[in-house]
Amino acid sequence: MKRIGVLTGGGDAPGLNAVIRAVVKAACIAGVECIGLEDSFDGLIYPDRSRPLTLKNVTGILRIGGTILGTTNRGNPFVYPVNTSDGPVDYSDRVVENFHKMGLDALVVIGGDGTLAIAHEFHKRGVPIVGVPKTIDNDIVETTMTFGFDTAVAFASDALDRLHTTAESHHRVMVAEVMGRYAGWIALYAGIAGGADIVLIPEIPFSLDKVAARVLEREAFGASFSIVVVAEGAYEVGGARSIVTSGTPDRAERLGGIAEYVSREIERLTGKESRFVVLGHLQRGGAPLAYDRVLATRFGSFAVELLLRGESGVMTALQSPDIVAVPLEKIVGRTRNVPPAGDVVRTARNIGISFGD
Ligand code: F6P
């Protein structure tokens, strides 16, 4: 192992730079050269989109959000979007060719389920790869936690604290929409940490009548305001997800708009004034909190350890308290959802949080 490439793919998450830093530090200390590949697999499609990463290049990036390498969620080399009317093209052979031309021995691929599935395909084509799971959504199977989640939850729960004071002053219902795609982890954790009254998640379809009933119940015992957290992927019983843009072969569908709908319906059903806010990409920005910095550093260092041992085709994972290697094939095509009967949902129910069911 003389030279490795490192890339970040998919949506950014606080802690990406901490992984890059750990990979570069651990590799350099072990005498392995690091090449930073820009904007996900673009760094292997276009050879001028890569650069050496030395200890000096990663100094001071631990606390910085985003990724110094850039990222994209439209860079799947198997269905690469090009500006022609012919639709996406397959650049995967070019990627493998450039991997060898650049003298790389292995790749560290930091990404979510989509990027890790691409990594798995390249591993099957003979490219040694270690994946590092990344997403604020915390929806990757086989790992207890992904870095970025803790920071996103802290931001969302701080937002709920702020919504509380204005909700209480105006006797309103405030509805906050959080990210998470098809998993309700951010909504659930932020809802508990931020003292929400109603939490709507994709794993538990909700009824607006039940949501309205909880708001009125609170009114009856003297709480003239309510805080609702709704995951972007949540939907009504018998209804469908709220979608901004449909998916295409090279791009996942965009979710959003559910908070506005829920807020409007609560107002209609209860007669109480309601406002909504979409926390959106604010949840992905900013400096990673300490927990995410530590987890990201453990993942990055372990990825290099695995490559030095000659292991690949695996993903680093937290299986508390250990960091372990999980075969990439075990995670592809699966989503880690909130178990509706699990202890976190039960905890929320026990303290009176409604899921609108
Ligand atoms: O997967 C991370 C995530 O932030 C999701 O929570 C969200 O649905 C999606 O990415 C948004 O993607 P984009 O940045 O392309 O709008």
CSV table of C-alpha atoms and ligand atoms in Angstrom, one decimal:
chain,number,residue,atom,x,y,z
A,1,MET,CA,0.0,0.0,0.0
A,2,LYS,CA,1.8,3.1,-1.3
A,3,ARG,CA,-0.8,5.5,-2.5
A,4,ILE,CA,-4.5,5.8,-1.7
A,5,GLY,CA,-7.3,8.0,-2.9
A,6,VAL,CA,-9.9,9.6,-0.7
A,7,LEU,CA,-13.3,11.0,-1.8
A,8,THR,CA,-16.5,12.3,-0.3
A,9,GLY,CA,-19.8,11.6,-2.1
A,10,GLY,CA,-23.5,12.5,-1.7
A,11,GLY,CA,-24.9,15.2,0.6
A,12,ASP,CA,-22.4,16.8,2.9
A,13,ALA,CA,-22.5,16.2,6.7
A,14,PRO,CA,-20.6,17.8,9.6
A,15,GLY,CA,-17.5,15.6,10.2
A,16,LEU,CA,-16.5,14.9,6.6
A,17,ASN,CA,-13.3,17.0,7.0
A,18,ALA,CA,-12.6,15.2,10.3
A,19,VAL,CA,-12.6,11.8,8.4
A,20,ILE,CA,-10.4,13.2,5.6
A,21,ARG,CA,-8.0,14.6,8.2
A,22,ALA,CA,-7.8,11.3,10.0
A,23,VAL,CA,-7.3,9.3,6.8
A,24,VAL,CA,-4.5,11.6,5.7
A,25,LYS,CA,-2.8,11.7,9.1
A,26,ALA,CA,-3.0,7.9,9.6
A,27,ALA,CA,-1.8,7.3,6.1
A,28,CYS,CA,1.1,9.8,6.1
A,29,ILE,CA,2.3,8.6,9.4
A,30,ALA,CA,2.3,5.0,8.0
A,31,GLY,CA,4.3,6.2,4.9
A,32,VAL,CA,1.3,6.0,2.5
A,33,GLU,CA,0.7,8.9,0.1
A,34,CYS,CA,-2.8,10.4,-0.1
A,35,ILE,CA,-4.6,11.8,-3.2
A,36,GLY,CA,-7.7,13.8,-2.6
A,37,LEU,CA,-10.4,13.2,-5.3
A,38,GLU,CA,-12.7,16.1,-5.9
A,39,ASP,CA,-16.5,16.1,-6.1
A,40,SER,CA,-17.0,12.4,-5.4
A,41,PHE,CA,-16.1,10.1,-8.3
A,42,ASP,CA,-15.5,13.2,-10.6
A,43,GLY,CA,-11.9,13.0,-9.3
A,44,LEU,CA,-11.6,9.7,-11.1
A,45,ILE,CA,-13.5,10.7,-14.2
A,46,TYR,CA,-11.5,13.8,-14.8
A,47,PRO,CA,-7.8,13.3,-13.8
A,48,ASP,CA,-7.3,17.0,-13.3
A,49,ARG,CA,-9.8,16.9,-10.5
A,50,SER,CA,-7.4,15.5,-7.9
A,51,ARG,CA,-4.6,16.7,-5.7
A,52,PRO,CA,-2.1,15.3,-3.2
A,53,LEU,CA,-3.1,15.7,0.4
A,54,THR,CA,-0.3,16.2,2.9
A,55,LEU,CA,-0.3,16.7,6.6
A,56,LYS,CA,-0.1,20.4,6.0
A,57,ASN,CA,-3.3,20.3,3.8
A,58,VAL,CA,-5.4,18.9,6.6
A,59,THR,CA,-4.2,21.2,9.4
A,60,GLY,CA,-7.1,23.1,10.9
A,61,ILE,CA,-9.9,21.3,9.1
A,62,LEU,CA,-11.2,19.2,12.0
A,63,ARG,CA,-13.6,21.8,13.2
A,64,ILE,CA,-14.8,22.9,9.7
A,65,GLY,CA,-18.1,21.7,8.3
A,66,GLY,CA,-18.6,20.6,4.7
A,67,THR,CA,-15.8,18.9,2.8
A,68,ILE,CA,-12.5,20.3,1.5
A,69,LEU,CA,-12.8,17.9,-1.4
A,70,GLY,CA,-16.3,19.0,-2.6
A,71,THR,CA,-19.1,16.5,-3.1
A,72,THR,CA,-22.1,15.9,-5.4
A,73,ASN,CA,-25.1,13.7,-5.3
A,74,ARG,CA,-25.3,13.7,-9.2
A,75,GLY,CA,-22.0,12.0,-9.8
A,76,ASN,CA,-22.8,8.3,-10.1
A,77,PRO,CA,-20.3,7.2,-12.8
A,78,PHE,CA,-22.6,4.4,-13.9
A,79,VAL,CA,-25.4,6.9,-14.8
A,80,TYR,CA,-23.4,10.1,-15.2
A,81,PRO,CA,-25.5,13.2,-16.2
A,82,VAL,CA,-23.9,14.9,-19.2
A,83,ASN,CA,-25.2,17.9,-21.1
A,84,THR,CA,-26.4,16.0,-24.1
A,85,SER,CA,-29.9,14.9,-25.1
A,86,ASP,CA,-28.8,11.3,-24.9
A,87,GLY,CA,-29.3,11.1,-21.2
A,88,PRO,CA,-26.8,9.7,-18.6
A,89,VAL,CA,-23.7,7.8,-19.7
A,90,ASP,CA,-21.7,5.0,-18.1
A,91,TYR,CA,-18.2,6.3,-17.1
A,92,SER,CA,-17.4,3.4,-14.9
A,93,ASP,CA,-14.7,1.9,-17.2
A,94,ARG,CA,-13.0,5.3,-17.2
A,95,VAL,CA,-13.0,5.4,-13.4
A,96,VAL,CA,-11.3,2.0,-13.2
A,97,GLU,CA,-8.8,3.0,-15.9
A,98,ASN,CA,-8.0,6.3,-14.2
A,99,PHE,CA,-7.7,4.6,-10.8
A,100,HIS,CA,-4.8,2.5,-12.3
A,101,LYS,CA,-3.3,5.4,-14.3
A,102,MET,CA,-3.0,7.5,-11.1
A,103,GLY,CA,-1.1,4.7,-9.5
A,104,LEU,CA,-3.7,4.3,-6.7
A,105,ASP,CA,-3.6,1.1,-4.6
A,106,ALA,CA,-7.0,1.7,-2.9
A,107,LEU,CA,-9.8,4.1,-2.2
A,108,VAL,CA,-11.4,5.4,1.0
A,109,VAL,CA,-14.9,6.3,-0.1
A,110,ILE,CA,-16.8,8.4,2.4
A,111,GLY,CA,-20.5,8.5,1.7
A,112,GLY,CA,-24.1,7.6,2.3
A,113,ASP,CA,-26.0,4.5,1.0
A,114,GLY,CA,-25.9,5.7,-2.6
A,115,THR,CA,-22.2,6.4,-2.6
A,116,LEU,CA,-21.4,3.1,-0.8
A,117,ALA,CA,-23.5,1.2,-3.3
A,118,ILE,CA,-21.3,2.7,-6.1
A,119,ALA,CA,-18.2,1.8,-4.1
A,120,HIS,CA,-19.5,-1.8,-3.8
A,121,GLU,CA,-19.8,-2.0,-7.6
A,122,PHE,CA,-16.2,-0.7,-8.1
A,123,HIS,CA,-14.9,-3.2,-5.5
A,124,LYS,CA,-16.6,-6.0,-7.5
A,125,ARG,CA,-14.5,-4.7,-10.5
A,126,GLY,CA,-11.3,-5.1,-8.6
A,127,VAL,CA,-10.8,-1.7,-7.0
A,128,PRO,CA,-9.8,-2.2,-3.3
A,129,ILE,CA,-12.2,0.1,-1.3
A,130,VAL,CA,-13.0,0.8,2.3
A,131,GLY,CA,-16.2,2.7,2.8
A,132,VAL,CA,-16.9,5.2,5.6
A,133,PRO,CA,-20.6,5.8,6.4
A,134,LYS,CA,-21.8,9.4,6.3
A,135,THR,CA,-25.2,11.0,6.7
A,136,ILE,CA,-27.0,13.3,9.0
A,137,ASP,CA,-30.0,10.9,8.4
A,138,ASN,CA,-28.4,8.1,10.5
A,139,ASP,CA,-30.1,5.6,8.2
A,140,ILE,CA,-27.2,3.3,7.2
A,141,VAL,CA,-27.6,-0.3,8.4
A,142,GLU,CA,-25.0,-2.2,10.5
A,143,THR,CA,-23.7,1.0,12.2
A,144,THR,CA,-25.2,2.3,15.4
A,145,MET,CA,-24.5,5.9,14.4
A,146,THR,CA,-23.2,7.9,11.5
A,147,PHE,CA,-21.2,11.1,12.0
A,148,GLY,CA,-23.1,14.3,11.3
A,149,PHE,CA,-26.3,13.0,13.0
A,150,ASP,CA,-25.5,14.3,16.4
A,151,THR,CA,-24.6,17.8,15.1
A,152,ALA,CA,-27.8,17.9,13.0
A,153,VAL,CA,-29.9,16.8,16.0
A,154,ALA,CA,-28.3,19.5,18.2
A,155,PHE,CA,-29.1,22.1,15.7
A,156,ALA,CA,-32.7,21.0,15.3
A,157,SER,CA,-33.3,20.7,19.0
A,158,ASP,CA,-31.9,24.3,19.5
A,159,ALA,CA,-34.4,25.4,16.8
A,160,LEU,CA,-37.2,23.8,18.8
A,161,ASP,CA,-36.1,25.6,22.0
A,162,ARG,CA,-36.4,28.9,20.0
A,163,LEU,CA,-39.8,27.9,18.6
A,164,HIS,CA,-41.0,27.2,22.1
A,165,THR,CA,-40.6,30.7,23.3
A,166,THR,CA,-42.4,32.3,20.4
A,167,ALA,CA,-45.1,29.5,20.3
A,168,GLU,CA,-45.9,30.1,24.0
A,169,SER,CA,-46.0,33.9,23.7
A,170,HIS,CA,-48.4,33.8,20.8
A,171,HIS,CA,-50.4,30.7,21.8
A,172,ARG,CA,-49.6,29.1,18.5
A,173,VAL,CA,-48.8,25.7,17.0
A,174,MET,CA,-45.3,25.8,15.5
A,175,VAL,CA,-44.4,23.0,13.0
A,176,ALA,CA,-40.8,22.3,12.2
A,177,GLU,CA,-39.8,20.2,9.2
A,178,VAL,CA,-36.5,18.3,9.6
A,179,MET,CA,-34.5,16.2,7.1
A,180,GLY,CA,-34.0,12.4,7.2
A,181,ARG,CA,-35.3,11.1,3.9
A,182,TYR,CA,-37.2,7.9,4.6
A,183,ALA,CA,-36.1,7.6,8.3
A,184,GLY,CA,-37.4,9.5,11.2
A,185,TRP,CA,-34.2,9.6,13.4
A,186,ILE,CA,-33.6,13.3,13.3
A,187,ALA,CA,-37.3,14.1,14.0
A,188,LEU,CA,-37.4,11.6,16.9
A,189,TYR,CA,-34.2,12.6,18.6
A,190,ALA,CA,-34.7,16.3,18.1
A,191,GLY,CA,-38.3,15.9,19.2
A,192,ILE,CA,-37.2,14.3,22.5
A,193,ALA,CA,-34.3,16.7,23.0
A,194,GLY,CA,-36.3,19.7,22.1
A,195,GLY,CA,-39.4,18.8,24.1
A,196,ALA,CA,-41.8,18.5,21.2
A,197,ASP,CA,-45.4,17.6,21.8
A,198,ILE,CA,-46.0,15.8,18.5
A,199,VAL,CA,-43.5,14.0,16.3
A,200,LEU,CA,-44.4,12.7,12.9
A,201,ILE,CA,-42.0,10.2,11.3
A,202,PRO,CA,-42.1,8.1,8.1
A,203,GLU,CA,-42.2,4.9,10.1
A,204,ILE,CA,-45.5,5.8,11.7
A,205,PRO,CA,-48.1,7.2,9.3
A,206,PHE,CA,-50.1,9.8,11.0
A,207,SER,CA,-53.8,11.0,11.2
A,208,LEU,CA,-54.4,14.7,11.2
A,209,ASP,CA,-57.4,14.2,13.3
A,210,LYS,CA,-55.2,12.6,16.0
A,211,VAL,CA,-52.7,15.4,15.7
A,212,ALA,CA,-55.4,18.0,16.1
A,213,ALA,CA,-56.9,16.2,19.0
A,214,ARG,CA,-53.5,16.3,20.8
A,215,VAL,CA,-53.3,20.1,20.2
A,216,LEU,CA,-56.8,20.5,21.7
A,217,GLU,CA,-56.1,18.2,24.6
A,218,ARG,CA,-53.1,20.3,25.5
A,219,GLU,CA,-55.3,23.4,25.3
A,220,ALA,CA,-57.7,21.7,27.7
A,221,PHE,CA,-55.1,21.3,30.3
A,222,GLY,CA,-53.9,24.8,30.0
A,223,ALA,CA,-51.0,24.6,27.5
A,224,SER,CA,-52.1,27.1,24.8
A,225,PHE,CA,-49.3,26.2,22.4
A,226,SER,CA,-47.9,23.1,20.8
A,227,ILE,CA,-44.6,22.1,19.1
A,228,VAL,CA,-44.8,19.7,16.2
A,229,VAL,CA,-41.7,18.1,14.5
A,230,VAL,CA,-42.3,16.5,11.2
A,231,ALA,CA,-39.8,14.5,9.2
A,232,GLU,CA,-39.7,15.4,5.6
A,233,GLY,CA,-40.6,11.9,4.6
A,234,ALA,CA,-43.6,11.6,7.0
A,235,TYR,CA,-47.0,11.0,5.5
A,236,GLU,CA,-50.7,10.5,6.4
A,237,VAL,CA,-52.3,7.1,6.8
A,238,GLY,CA,-53.4,6.2,3.3
A,239,GLY,CA,-51.5,9.2,1.9
A,240,ALA,CA,-48.2,9.7,0.1
A,241,ARG,CA,-44.9,11.5,0.8
A,242,SER,CA,-44.7,15.2,-0.1
A,243,ILE,CA,-42.3,15.4,-3.0
A,244,VAL,CA,-40.7,18.5,-4.5
A,245,THR,CA,-39.0,16.8,-7.5
A,246,SER,CA,-39.3,13.2,-8.6
A,247,GLY,CA,-36.3,11.0,-8.9
A,248,THR,CA,-34.4,10.3,-12.1
A,249,PRO,CA,-31.8,7.5,-12.8
A,250,ASP,CA,-29.0,9.9,-11.8
A,251,ARG,CA,-30.8,11.7,-8.9
A,252,ALA,CA,-32.9,10.7,-5.9
A,253,GLU,CA,-36.3,12.4,-5.4
A,254,ARG,CA,-36.4,15.5,-3.3
A,255,LEU,CA,-38.7,15.5,-0.4
A,256,GLY,CA,-40.3,18.6,1.3
A,257,GLY,CA,-43.4,20.6,1.9
A,258,ILE,CA,-45.1,18.4,4.6
A,259,ALA,CA,-44.7,21.0,7.4
A,260,GLU,CA,-46.7,23.6,5.4
A,261,TYR,CA,-49.5,21.1,4.8
A,262,VAL,CA,-49.6,19.9,8.4
A,263,SER,CA,-49.5,23.5,9.7
A,264,ARG,CA,-52.4,24.5,7.5
A,265,GLU,CA,-54.5,21.5,8.4
A,266,ILE,CA,-53.9,21.9,12.1
A,267,GLU,CA,-55.1,25.5,11.8
A,268,ARG,CA,-58.2,24.4,9.9
A,269,LEU,CA,-59.0,21.5,12.3
A,270,THR,CA,-58.3,23.3,15.6
A,271,GLY,CA,-59.0,26.9,14.9
A,272,LYS,CA,-55.6,27.7,16.4
A,273,GLU,CA,-53.1,29.8,14.6
A,274,SER,CA,-50.1,27.8,13.3
A,275,ARG,CA,-46.8,28.6,11.6
A,276,PHE,CA,-44.2,26.4,10.0
A,277,VAL,CA,-40.5,26.4,9.4
A,278,VAL,CA,-38.3,24.2,7.3
A,279,LEU,CA,-34.9,23.7,8.9
A,280,GLY,CA,-33.5,22.3,5.6
A,281,HIS,CA,-29.8,22.5,4.9
A,282,LEU,CA,-29.1,24.5,8.1
A,283,GLN,CA,-29.0,21.0,9.6
A,284,ARG,CA,-26.1,20.0,7.4
A,285,GLY,CA,-24.0,23.1,7.8
A,286,GLY,CA,-21.7,24.3,10.5
A,287,ALA,CA,-19.0,22.8,12.7
A,288,PRO,CA,-19.2,19.2,13.8
A,289,LEU,CA,-19.9,18.7,17.5
A,290,ALA,CA,-17.3,16.8,19.6
A,291,TYR,CA,-19.2,13.4,19.3
A,292,ASP,CA,-19.1,13.6,15.5
A,293,ARG,CA,-15.5,14.7,15.4
A,294,VAL,CA,-14.5,11.6,17.5
A,295,LEU,CA,-16.6,9.2,15.5
A,296,ALA,CA,-15.4,10.6,12.2
A,297,THR,CA,-11.8,10.4,13.4
A,298,ARG,CA,-12.2,6.8,14.5
A,299,PHE,CA,-13.8,5.8,11.2
A,300,GLY,CA,-11.0,7.6,9.2
A,301,SER,CA,-8.2,6.0,11.2
A,302,PHE,CA,-9.8,2.6,11.1
A,303,ALA,CA,-10.2,2.8,7.3
A,304,VAL,CA,-6.5,3.2,6.9
A,305,GLU,CA,-5.8,0.4,9.4
A,306,LEU,CA,-8.0,-1.9,7.3
A,307,LEU,CA,-6.2,-1.0,4.1
A,308,LEU,CA,-2.8,-1.6,5.7
A,309,ARG,CA,-4.0,-5.0,6.8
A,310,GLY,CA,-5.0,-5.7,3.2
A,311,GLU,CA,-8.8,-5.7,3.9
A,312,SER,CA,-11.2,-4.1,1.5
A,313,GLY,CA,-14.8,-4.3,0.3
A,314,VAL,CA,-15.9,-3.3,3.8
A,315,MET,CA,-17.4,-0.3,5.6
A,316,THR,CA,-16.2,1.0,8.9
A,317,ALA,CA,-19.1,0.8,11.4
A,318,LEU,CA,-19.8,1.6,15.0
A,319,GLN,CA,-21.2,-1.4,16.9
A,320,SER,CA,-20.9,0.1,20.3
A,321,PRO,CA,-18.4,0.3,21.9
A,322,ASP,CA,-16.3,-1.0,19.0
A,323,ILE,CA,-15.5,0.1,15.5
A,324,VAL,CA,-15.8,-2.9,13.2
A,325,ALA,CA,-15.6,-3.7,9.5
A,326,VAL,CA,-18.9,-4.8,7.8
A,327,PRO,CA,-18.9,-6.2,4.2
A,328,LEU,CA,-20.3,-3.5,1.8
A,329,GLU,CA,-22.6,-6.1,0.3
A,330,LYS,CA,-24.4,-6.3,3.7
A,331,ILE,CA,-25.5,-2.7,3.6
A,332,VAL,CA,-26.3,-2.1,-0.1
A,333,GLY,CA,-30.0,-1.5,-0.8
A,334,ARG,CA,-31.0,-1.4,2.9
A,335,THR,CA,-32.2,1.4,5.1
A,336,ARG,CA,-32.0,1.7,8.8
A,337,ASN,CA,-35.4,2.8,10.0
A,338,VAL,CA,-36.7,3.8,13.4
A,339,PRO,CA,-38.3,0.7,14.9
A,340,PRO,CA,-41.8,1.8,15.7
A,341,ALA,CA,-41.9,-0.5,18.8
A,342,GLY,CA,-38.3,0.3,19.8
A,343,ASP,CA,-37.3,1.8,23.1
A,344,VAL,CA,-36.8,5.4,21.8
A,345,VAL,CA,-40.3,5.6,20.4
A,346,ARG,CA,-41.7,4.0,23.6
A,347,THR,CA,-39.7,6.5,25.7
A,348,ALA,CA,-41.3,9.3,23.7
A,349,ARG,CA,-44.8,7.8,24.1
A,350,ASN,CA,-44.3,7.2,27.8
A,351,ILE,CA,-43.7,11.0,28.3
A,352,GLY,CA,-46.7,11.9,26.3
A,353,ILE,CA,-45.3,12.7,22.9
A,354,SER,CA,-47.9,11.9,20.2
A,355,PHE,CA,-47.0,10.3,16.9
A,356,GLY,CA,-50.4,11.2,15.4
A,357,ASP,CA,-51.4,7.5,15.3
B,1,F6P,O1,-29.3,12.5,2.9
B,1,F6P,C1,-29.0,13.8,3.5
B,1,F6P,C2,-30.1,14.7,3.1
B,1,F6P,O2,-29.8,16.0,3.7
B,1,F6P,C3,-31.5,14.3,3.3
B,1,F6P,O3,-31.9,14.4,4.7
B,1,F6P,C4,-32.3,15.2,2.4
B,1,F6P,O4,-33.5,14.6,2.0
B,1,F6P,C5,-31.3,15.3,1.2
B,1,F6P,O5,-30.1,15.0,1.7
B,1,F6P,C6,-31.3,16.6,0.5
B,1,F6P,O6,-30.5,16.6,-0.6
B,1,F6P,P1,-30.1,17.9,-1.4
B,1,F6P,O7,-28.9,18.5,-0.7
B,1,F6P,O8,-29.8,17.3,-2.7
B,1,F6P,O9,-31.3,18.8,-1.4
